[in-house]
Coordinates of C-alpha atoms in Angstrom, one line a residue:
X100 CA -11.3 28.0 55.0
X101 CA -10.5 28.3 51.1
X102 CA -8.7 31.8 50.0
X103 CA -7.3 33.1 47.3
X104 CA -5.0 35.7 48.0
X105 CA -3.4 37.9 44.9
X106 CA -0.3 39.7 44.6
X107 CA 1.9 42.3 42.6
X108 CA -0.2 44.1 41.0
X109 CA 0.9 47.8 40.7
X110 CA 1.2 51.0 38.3
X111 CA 3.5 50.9 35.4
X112 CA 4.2 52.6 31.9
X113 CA 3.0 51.1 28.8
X114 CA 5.4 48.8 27.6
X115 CA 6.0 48.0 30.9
X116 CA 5.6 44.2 32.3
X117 CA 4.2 42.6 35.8
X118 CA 3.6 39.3 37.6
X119 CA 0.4 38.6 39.6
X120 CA 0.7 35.8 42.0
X121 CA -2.1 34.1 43.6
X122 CA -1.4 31.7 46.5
X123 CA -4.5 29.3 47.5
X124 CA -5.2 27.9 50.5
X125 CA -7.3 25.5 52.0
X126 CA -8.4 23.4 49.5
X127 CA -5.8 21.5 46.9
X128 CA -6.4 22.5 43.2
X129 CA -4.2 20.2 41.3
X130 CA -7.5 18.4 40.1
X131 CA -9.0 22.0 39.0
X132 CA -9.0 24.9 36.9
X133 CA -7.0 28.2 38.0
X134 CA -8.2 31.4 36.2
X135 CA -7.2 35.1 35.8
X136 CA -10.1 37.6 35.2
X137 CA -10.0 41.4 35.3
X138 CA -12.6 44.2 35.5
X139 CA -12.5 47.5 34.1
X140 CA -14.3 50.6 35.9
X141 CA -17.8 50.3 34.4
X142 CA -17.3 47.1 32.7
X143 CA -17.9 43.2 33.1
X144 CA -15.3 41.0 34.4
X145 CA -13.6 39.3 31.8
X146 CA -11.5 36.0 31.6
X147 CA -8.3 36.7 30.2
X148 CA -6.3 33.3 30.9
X149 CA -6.9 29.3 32.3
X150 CA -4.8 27.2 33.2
X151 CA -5.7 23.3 32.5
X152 CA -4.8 20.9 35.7
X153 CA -1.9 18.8 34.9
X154 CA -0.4 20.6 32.5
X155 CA -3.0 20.2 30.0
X156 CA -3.3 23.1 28.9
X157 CA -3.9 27.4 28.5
X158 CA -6.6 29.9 27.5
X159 CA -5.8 33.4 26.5
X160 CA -8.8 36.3 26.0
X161 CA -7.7 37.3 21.8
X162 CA -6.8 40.8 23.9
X163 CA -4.2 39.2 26.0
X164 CA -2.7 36.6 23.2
X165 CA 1.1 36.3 22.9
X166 CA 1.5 39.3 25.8
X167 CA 0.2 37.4 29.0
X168 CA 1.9 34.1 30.2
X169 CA -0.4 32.1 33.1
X170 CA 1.4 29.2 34.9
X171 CA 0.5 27.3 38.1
X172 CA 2.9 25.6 40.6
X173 CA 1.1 22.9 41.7
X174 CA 3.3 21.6 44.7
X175 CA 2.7 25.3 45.8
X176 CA -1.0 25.4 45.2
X177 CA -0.1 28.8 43.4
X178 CA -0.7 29.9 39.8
X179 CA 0.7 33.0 38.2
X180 CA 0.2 36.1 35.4
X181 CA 2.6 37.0 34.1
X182 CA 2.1 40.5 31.7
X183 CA 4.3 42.0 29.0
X184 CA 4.0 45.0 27.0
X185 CA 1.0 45.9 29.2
X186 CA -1.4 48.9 27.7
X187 CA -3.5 51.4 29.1
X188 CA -6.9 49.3 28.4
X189 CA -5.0 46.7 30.7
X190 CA -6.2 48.7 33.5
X191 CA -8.1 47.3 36.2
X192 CA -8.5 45.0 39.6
X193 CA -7.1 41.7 38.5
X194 CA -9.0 38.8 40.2
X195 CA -7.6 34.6 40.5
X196 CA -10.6 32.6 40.3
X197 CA -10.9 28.6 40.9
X198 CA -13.1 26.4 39.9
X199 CA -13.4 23.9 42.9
X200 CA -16.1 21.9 41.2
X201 CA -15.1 20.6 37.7
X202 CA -12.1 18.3 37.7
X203 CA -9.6 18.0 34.3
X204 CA -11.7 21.1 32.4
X205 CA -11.6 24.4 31.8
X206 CA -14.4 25.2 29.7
X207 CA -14.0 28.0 27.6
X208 CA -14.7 30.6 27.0
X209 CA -14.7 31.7 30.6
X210 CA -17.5 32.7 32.7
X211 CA -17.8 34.0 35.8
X212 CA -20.5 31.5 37.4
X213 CA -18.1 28.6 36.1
X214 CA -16.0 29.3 39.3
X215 CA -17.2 29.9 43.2
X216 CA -14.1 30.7 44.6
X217 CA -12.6 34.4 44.1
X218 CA -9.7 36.1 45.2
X219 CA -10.2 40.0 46.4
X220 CA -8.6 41.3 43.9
X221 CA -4.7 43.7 43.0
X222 CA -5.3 46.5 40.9
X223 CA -2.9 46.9 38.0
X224 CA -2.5 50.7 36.6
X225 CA -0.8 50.9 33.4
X226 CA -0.2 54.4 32.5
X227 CA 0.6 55.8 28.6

């Protein structure tokens, strides 16, 4: 059975940081694209950030460039968020998405139907 299961999401101030974890198991995504998406009361989800397999490479949404950080850990089939000087519009349920299908890509800009596995979700507050 694949999951994705998030973690550390949370309320903070503005100005504030977090780190969202997401652990997969189930299925080995070393071969794959890992993604962060978030979705806003009333909004779409959005892709903020990708991480390439390998090493090969990022994606940042233009609202989350040069404050979010996304890594994976490969041996640990785990890939991370890391946010800094978070803002109120930050706000939402922060999903990990994986794209079991493609192998070596992570076509941008992201969609949603590019990846059929999903984590539930961790809401981050960020409060001004």
């Amino acid at each position: 059975q694949v999951q994705l299961v998030e973690s550390g999401g949370g309320s903070v101030q503005a100005g504030g940081s977090l780190r969202l974890s997401c652990a997969a198991s189930g299925y080995t995504y070393s071969r794959n694209c890992m993604a962060w998406f978030r979705q806003a009361p009333g909004k779409e989800r959005e892709g903020v950030a990708a991480a390439w397999p390998g090493g090969g490479g990022t994606y940042y949404s233009d609202s989350v460039k040069g404050r979010f950080t996304i890594s994976r850990d490969t041996a640990k089939n785990t890939v991370y968020l890391q946010m800094n000087s978070l803002k109120p519009e930050d706000t939402g349920m922060y999903y990990c998405a994986a794209d079991s299908v493609s192998v070596w890509v992570c076509p941008t800009p992201l969609t949603v139907a590019q990846f059929n596995y999903w984590g539930q979700g961790t809401q981050v507050t960020i409060s001004s």
